[in-house]
PDB file of C-alpha atoms in Angstrom:
ATOM      1  CA  MET A 268     -19.425 -18.557   7.972  1.00 54.00           C
ATOM      2  CA  ALA A 269     -20.469 -19.737  11.189  1.00 53.00           C
ATOM      3  CA  ARG A 270     -18.336 -18.932  14.252  1.00 56.00           C
ATOM      4  CA  ALA A 271     -17.386 -22.178  15.138  1.00 56.00           C
ATOM      5  CA  ALA A 272     -15.859 -22.920  11.446  1.00 80.00           C
ATOM      6  CA  LEU A 273     -13.534 -19.638  11.875  1.00 90.00           C
ATOM      7  CA  THR A 274     -10.039 -20.609  12.243  1.00 95.00           C
ATOM      8  CA  THR A 275      -6.861 -18.737  11.883  1.00 95.00           C
ATOM      9  CA  ASP A 276      -6.414 -20.303   8.314  1.00 96.00           C
ATOM     10  CA  ALA A 277     -10.329 -19.417   7.635  1.00 96.00           C
ATOM     11  CA  VAL A 278      -9.674 -15.790   8.340  1.00 97.00           C
ATOM     12  CA  VAL A 279      -6.825 -15.608   6.054  1.00 97.00           C
ATOM     13  CA  ASP A 280      -8.946 -17.338   3.197  1.00 96.00           C
ATOM     14  CA  VAL A 281     -11.380 -14.518   3.450  1.00 96.00           C
ATOM     15  CA  ALA A 282      -8.800 -11.589   3.820  1.00 97.00           C
ATOM     16  CA  LEU A 283      -7.198 -13.021   0.605  1.00 97.00           C
ATOM     17  CA  LEU A 284     -10.643 -13.167  -1.007  1.00 96.00           C
ATOM     18  CA  ALA A 285     -11.094  -9.485  -0.021  1.00 95.00           C
ATOM     19  CA  ILE A 286      -7.726  -8.570  -1.469  1.00 96.00           C
ATOM     20  CA  ASP A 287      -8.365 -10.370  -4.848  1.00 95.00           C
ATOM     21  CA  GLU A 288     -11.607  -8.379  -5.156  1.00 94.00           C
ATOM     22  CA  LYS A 289     -10.709  -5.131  -3.858  1.00 94.00           C
ATOM     23  CA  GLY A 290      -7.160  -4.630  -3.606  1.00 93.00           C
ATOM     24  CA  PRO A 291      -4.855  -4.471  -0.372  1.00 92.00           C
ATOM     25  CA  ALA A 292      -5.679  -1.025   0.351  1.00 92.00           C
ATOM     26  CA  ALA A 293      -9.161  -2.107   1.081  1.00 90.00           C
ATOM     27  CA  LEU A 294      -8.062  -4.759   3.855  1.00 94.00           C
ATOM     28  CA  THR A 295      -8.962  -3.870   7.234  1.00 95.00           C
ATOM     29  CA  LEU A 296     -10.341  -6.354  10.166  1.00 96.00           C
ATOM     30  CA  SER A 297     -13.942  -4.765   9.780  1.00 95.00           C
ATOM     31  CA  ALA A 298     -13.979  -5.883   6.239  1.00 95.00           C
ATOM     32  CA  VAL A 299     -12.721  -9.365   6.927  1.00 96.00           C
ATOM     33  CA  ALA A 300     -15.103  -9.631   9.796  1.00 95.00           C
ATOM     34  CA  ASP A 301     -18.212  -8.723   7.710  1.00 95.00           C
ATOM     35  CA  ARG A 302     -16.925 -10.742   4.929  1.00 93.00           C
ATOM     36  CA  ALA A 303     -16.761 -13.679   7.476  1.00 94.00           C
ATOM     37  CA  GLY A 304     -20.212 -12.879   8.899  1.00 93.00           C
ATOM     38  CA  VAL A 305     -18.572 -11.961  12.435  1.00 95.00           C
ATOM     39  CA  ALA A 306     -18.133  -9.154  14.634  1.00 94.00           C
ATOM     40  CA  THR A 307     -14.665  -7.571  14.407  1.00 95.00           C
ATOM     41  CA  PRO A 308     -13.724  -8.344  17.923  1.00 94.00           C
ATOM     42  CA  SER A 309     -14.025 -12.402  17.013  1.00 93.00           C
ATOM     43  CA  LEU A 310     -11.043 -12.342  14.669  1.00 94.00           C
ATOM     44  CA  TYR A 311      -8.847 -11.332  17.644  1.00 93.00           C
ATOM     45  CA  LYS A 312      -9.236 -14.967  18.634  1.00 94.00           C
ATOM     46  CA  HIS A 313      -7.269 -15.847  15.669  1.00 95.00           C
ATOM     47  CA  VAL A 314      -5.140 -12.781  14.456  1.00 95.00           C
ATOM     48  CA  ARG A 315      -3.575 -10.191  16.991  1.00 94.00           C
ATOM     49  CA  ASN A 316      -4.051  -7.419  14.581  1.00 95.00           C
ATOM     50  CA  LEU A 317      -4.004  -6.145  11.014  1.00 94.00           C
ATOM     51  CA  ALA A 318      -0.251  -6.936  10.863  1.00 92.00           C
ATOM     52  CA  GLU A 319      -0.452 -10.118  12.048  1.00 93.00           C
ATOM     53  CA  LEU A 320      -3.198 -10.612   9.386  1.00 95.00           C
ATOM     54  CA  ARG A 321      -1.033  -9.118   6.568  1.00 94.00           C
ATOM     55  CA  ASP A 322       2.028 -11.485   7.579  1.00 93.00           C
ATOM     56  CA  LEU A 323      -0.082 -14.435   7.878  1.00 94.00           C
ATOM     57  CA  MET A 324      -1.399 -13.718   4.558  1.00 95.00           C
ATOM     58  CA  SER A 325       2.140 -12.932   3.033  1.00 95.00           C
ATOM     59  CA  ALA A 326       3.411 -16.571   4.149  1.00 94.00           C
ATOM     60  CA  ARG A 327       0.340 -18.088   2.608  1.00 96.00           C
ATOM     61  CA  ILE A 328       1.265 -15.737  -0.678  1.00 96.00           C
ATOM     62  CA  MET A 329       4.755 -16.750  -0.615  1.00 94.00           C
ATOM     63  CA  ASN A 330       3.747 -20.491  -0.067  1.00 95.00           C
ATOM     64  CA  GLU A 331       1.911 -20.292  -3.015  1.00 97.00           C
ATOM     65  CA  ILE A 332       4.430 -18.757  -5.232  1.00 97.00           C
ATOM     66  CA  ALA A 333       7.052 -21.284  -4.107  1.00 96.00           C
ATOM     67  CA  ALA A 334       4.512 -24.300  -4.747  1.00 97.00           C
ATOM     68  CA  GLN A 335       4.095 -23.022  -8.278  1.00 97.00           C
ATOM     69  CA  VAL A 336       7.929 -22.242  -8.942  1.00 97.00           C
ATOM     70  CA  GLY A 337       8.476 -25.688  -7.293  1.00 97.00           C
ATOM     71  CA  GLU A 338       6.112 -27.502  -9.555  1.00 98.00           C
ATOM     72  CA  ALA A 339       7.531 -25.405 -13.139  1.00 98.00           C
ATOM     73  CA  VAL A 340      11.235 -26.317 -12.334  1.00 98.00           C
ATOM     74  CA  LEU A 341      10.730 -30.107 -11.429  1.00 96.00           C
ATOM     75  CA  GLY A 342      12.925 -32.102 -13.720  1.00 96.00           C
ATOM     76  CA  ARG A 343      14.632 -29.290 -15.163  1.00 97.00           C
ATOM     77  CA  SER A 344      18.083 -27.963 -14.483  1.00 95.00           C
ATOM     78  CA  ALA A 345      20.082 -24.789 -15.411  1.00 96.00           C
ATOM     79  CA  ASP A 346      18.757 -22.776 -18.268  1.00 97.00           C
ATOM     80  CA  GLU A 347      15.177 -24.628 -18.533  1.00 98.00           C
ATOM     81  CA  ALA A 348      15.117 -24.434 -14.792  1.00 98.00           C
ATOM     82  CA  ILE A 349      15.793 -20.544 -14.560  1.00 98.00           C
ATOM     83  CA  ARG A 350      13.408 -20.029 -17.375  1.00 98.00           C
ATOM     84  CA  ALA A 351      10.634 -22.251 -15.771  1.00 98.00           C
ATOM     85  CA  LEU A 352      10.964 -20.412 -12.480  1.00 98.00           C
ATOM     86  CA  MET A 353      11.064 -16.884 -13.739  1.00 98.00           C
ATOM     87  CA  VAL A 354       8.242 -17.706 -15.951  1.00 98.00           C
ATOM     88  CA  ALA A 355       6.114 -19.262 -13.205  1.00 98.00           C
ATOM     89  CA  TRP A 356       6.637 -16.348 -10.831  1.00 98.00           C
ATOM     90  CA  ARG A 357       5.353 -13.802 -13.160  1.00 98.00           C
ATOM     91  CA  HIS A 358       2.547 -16.184 -13.991  1.00 98.00           C
ATOM     92  CA  TYR A 359       1.731 -15.720 -10.625  1.00 98.00           C
ATOM     93  CA  ALA A 360       2.269 -12.187 -10.117  1.00 97.00           C
ATOM     94  CA  LEU A 361      -0.188 -11.774 -13.211  1.00 97.00           C
ATOM     95  CA  HIS A 362      -2.955 -13.695 -12.118  1.00 97.00           C
ATOM     96  CA  HIS A 363      -2.943 -12.776  -8.978  1.00 97.00           C
ATOM     97  CA  PRO A 364      -1.850  -8.977  -8.911  1.00 97.00           C
ATOM     98  CA  HIS A 365      -3.505  -7.878  -5.698  1.00 96.00           C
ATOM     99  CA  ARG A 366      -2.228 -10.843  -3.553  1.00 96.00           C
ATOM    100  CA  TYR A 367       1.383 -10.032  -5.034  1.00 96.00           C
ATOM    101  CA  SER A 368       1.204  -6.432  -4.303  1.00 94.00           C
ATOM    102  CA  ALA A 369       0.059  -7.409  -0.680  1.00 93.00           C
ATOM    103  CA  LEU A 370       3.096  -9.676  -0.317  1.00 92.00           C
ATOM    104  CA  VAL A 371       5.099  -8.112   2.736  1.00 86.00           C
ATOM    105  CA  GLN A 372       8.821  -8.483   1.495  1.00 84.00           C
ATOM    106  CA  THR A 373      10.526  -7.867   4.671  1.00 82.00           C
ATOM    107  CA  PRO A 374      10.889 -11.633   6.276  1.00 75.00           C
ATOM    108  CA  GLU A 375       8.825 -11.421   9.194  1.00 80.00           C
ATOM    109  CA  PRO A 376       8.253 -14.667  11.560  1.00 80.00           C
ATOM    110  CA  HIS A 377       5.155 -15.867   9.456  1.00 80.00           C
ATOM    111  CA  THR A 378       6.980 -15.371   6.255  1.00 86.00           C
ATOM    112  CA  ALA A 379      10.597 -16.723   7.026  1.00 87.00           C
ATOM    113  CA  GLU A 380       9.464 -20.466   6.374  1.00 87.00           C
ATOM    114  CA  ALA A 381       7.620 -19.831   3.343  1.00 87.00           C
ATOM    115  CA  GLY A 382      10.425 -17.519   2.105  1.00 89.00           C
ATOM    116  CA  ALA A 383      12.953 -20.049   2.738  1.00 92.00           C
ATOM    117  CA  ARG A 384      11.222 -22.670   0.806  1.00 92.00           C
ATOM    118  CA  LEU A 385      11.313 -20.272  -2.362  1.00 93.00           C
ATOM    119  CA  ILE A 386      15.108 -19.126  -1.842  1.00 94.00           C
ATOM    120  CA  ASN A 387      15.716 -23.226  -1.493  1.00 95.00           C
ATOM    121  CA  ILE A 388      14.542 -23.488  -5.173  1.00 96.00           C
ATOM    122  CA  MET A 389      16.270 -20.778  -6.255  1.00 96.00           C
ATOM    123  CA  LEU A 390      19.483 -22.283  -4.613  1.00 96.00           C
ATOM    124  CA  ALA A 391      19.042 -25.685  -6.030  1.00 96.00           C
ATOM    125  CA  THR A 392      18.629 -24.308  -9.552  1.00 96.00           C
ATOM    126  CA  PHE A 393      21.819 -22.438  -9.344  1.00 96.00           C
ATOM    127  CA  ARG A 394      23.716 -25.868  -8.468  1.00 95.00           C
ATOM    128  CA  ALA A 395      23.764 -26.433 -12.292  1.00 95.00           C
ATOM    129  CA  TYR A 396      25.982 -23.534 -12.775  1.00 96.00           C
ATOM    130  CA  GLY A 397      28.542 -24.538  -9.986  1.00 95.00           C
ATOM    131  CA  MET A 398      27.078 -21.778  -7.961  1.00 95.00           C
ATOM    132  CA  ALA A 399      27.159 -22.283  -3.940  1.00 92.00           C
ATOM    133  CA  ASP A 400      27.005 -20.675  -0.752  1.00 93.00           C
ATOM    134  CA  SER A 401      27.652 -16.850  -1.166  1.00 94.00           C
ATOM    135  CA  ALA A 402      27.535 -17.027  -5.011  1.00 94.00           C
ATOM    136  CA  ALA A 403      24.417 -18.407  -5.070  1.00 96.00           C
ATOM    137  CA  ILE A 404      22.881 -16.118  -2.320  1.00 96.00           C
ATOM    138  CA  HIS A 405      24.023 -12.983  -4.452  1.00 96.00           C
ATOM    139  CA  ALA A 406      22.398 -14.965  -7.810  1.00 96.00           C
ATOM    140  CA  ALA A 407      19.231 -15.600  -5.679  1.00 96.00           C
ATOM    141  CA  ARG A 408      19.045 -11.978  -5.015  1.00 95.00           C
ATOM    142  CA  CYS A 409      19.443 -10.544  -8.345  1.00 96.00           C
ATOM    143  CA  LEU A 410      16.932 -13.103  -9.564  1.00 97.00           C
ATOM    144  CA  ARG A 411      14.448 -11.918  -7.174  1.00 95.00           C
ATOM    145  CA  ALA A 412      15.174  -8.361  -7.758  1.00 97.00           C
ATOM    146  CA  ALA A 413      14.495  -8.908 -11.526  1.00 98.00           C
ATOM    147  CA  VAL A 414      11.433 -10.878 -11.417  1.00 98.00           C
ATOM    148  CA  HIS A 415       9.807  -9.077  -8.722  1.00 97.00           C
ATOM    149  CA  GLY A 416      10.613  -5.776 -10.237  1.00 97.00           C
ATOM    150  CA  PHE A 417       9.287  -6.729 -13.602  1.00 98.00           C
ATOM    151  CA  ALA A 418       6.090  -8.027 -12.017  1.00 97.00           C
ATOM    152  CA  VAL A 419       5.318  -5.052  -9.952  1.00 96.00           C
ATOM    153  CA  LEU A 420       6.055  -2.789 -12.621  1.00 97.00           C
ATOM    154  CA  GLU A 421       3.889  -4.986 -15.012  1.00 97.00           C
ATOM    155  CA  THR A 422       0.767  -5.456 -12.473  1.00 95.00           C
ATOM    156  CA  GLU A 423       1.068  -1.707 -11.771  1.00 94.00           C
ATOM    157  CA  GLY A 424       0.878  -0.793 -15.654  1.00 94.00           C
ATOM    158  CA  ALA A 425       4.125   0.943 -15.224  1.00 96.00           C
ATOM    159  CA  PHE A 426       5.361  -0.325 -18.721  1.00 96.00           C
ATOM    160  CA  GLY A 427       3.903   2.404 -20.962  1.00 93.00           C
ATOM    161  CA  LEU A 428       5.812   1.967 -24.250  1.00 94.00           C
ATOM    162  CA  PRO A 429       4.206  -0.088 -27.201  1.00 93.00           C
ATOM    163  CA  GLU A 430       6.858  -2.976 -27.278  1.00 96.00           C
ATOM    164  CA  LYS A 431       5.343  -6.343 -26.171  1.00 97.00           C
ATOM    165  CA  LEU A 432       6.054  -7.289 -22.644  1.00 97.00           C
ATOM    166  CA  ASP A 433       6.255 -10.388 -23.345  1.00 98.00           C
ATOM    167  CA  GLU A 434       9.283  -9.966 -25.575  1.00 98.00           C
ATOM    168  CA  SER A 435      10.852  -7.815 -22.617  1.00 98.00           C
ATOM    169  CA  TYR A 436      10.481 -10.389 -20.130  1.00 98.00           C
ATOM    170  CA  ASP A 437      12.030 -12.984 -22.657  1.00 98.00           C
ATOM    171  CA  LEU A 438      14.883 -10.762 -22.643  1.00 98.00           C
ATOM    172  CA  LEU A 439      15.167 -10.449 -19.119  1.00 98.00           C
ATOM    173  CA  ILE A 440      15.044 -14.525 -18.896  1.00 98.00           C
ATOM    174  CA  HIS A 441      17.841 -14.402 -21.392  1.00 98.00           C
ATOM    175  CA  MET A 442      19.759 -11.558 -19.679  1.00 97.00           C
ATOM    176  CA  MET A 443      19.410 -13.715 -16.253  1.00 97.00           C
ATOM    177  CA  ILE A 444      20.695 -16.976 -18.027  1.00 97.00           C
ATOM    178  CA  THR A 445      23.296 -15.192 -19.595  1.00 97.00           C
ATOM    179  CA  GLY A 446      24.993 -14.030 -16.405  1.00 96.00           C
ATOM    180  CA  LEU A 447      24.384 -16.917 -14.323  1.00 95.00           C
ATOM    181  CA  ARG A 448      26.463 -18.619 -17.162  1.00 92.00           C
ATOM    182  CA  ALA A 449      29.400 -15.966 -17.261  1.00 88.00           C
ATOM    183  CA  PRO A 450      32.461 -16.924 -15.208  1.00 76.00           C
ATOM    184  CA  ARG A 451      33.158 -15.409 -12.290  1.00 72.00           C
TER     185      ARG A 451
END
């Protein structure tokens, strides 16, 4: 990559490719610079440090998830939307396990807007269940915990029993939908 072509977005692109290949533990500014064909100090024009790069990457990953989930729920409502949301989220994690594991879970400045997009998609799906305000926030937290927890355990190979994971995930979706339908 020519130095003139190096931008903040290009640095994030290179970092994500590096993570896709070797996992988040291998991410260093030196590795990104080598892959970009520049000296490490050249990166400092675009990112302050590795922590900022991780935040920028997380924002990109969160936007990718939000785009995939948003597309999946488009034109759907209630149970169908929840199922589509959960399937799309899991699909992203399974097809990009290293990116998913690199996602910073705390709301950092760069990820706040991207995270808000995903939350707003969830909140919109909860309207079909008559949920708004704090009830919808609580439901969003539960849904996120369920999908994220399953995705992390699955991508890390933590489910060791022989039962099919798709069947377990279908049960999780059923449990979430049943819980959303339950009177409060």
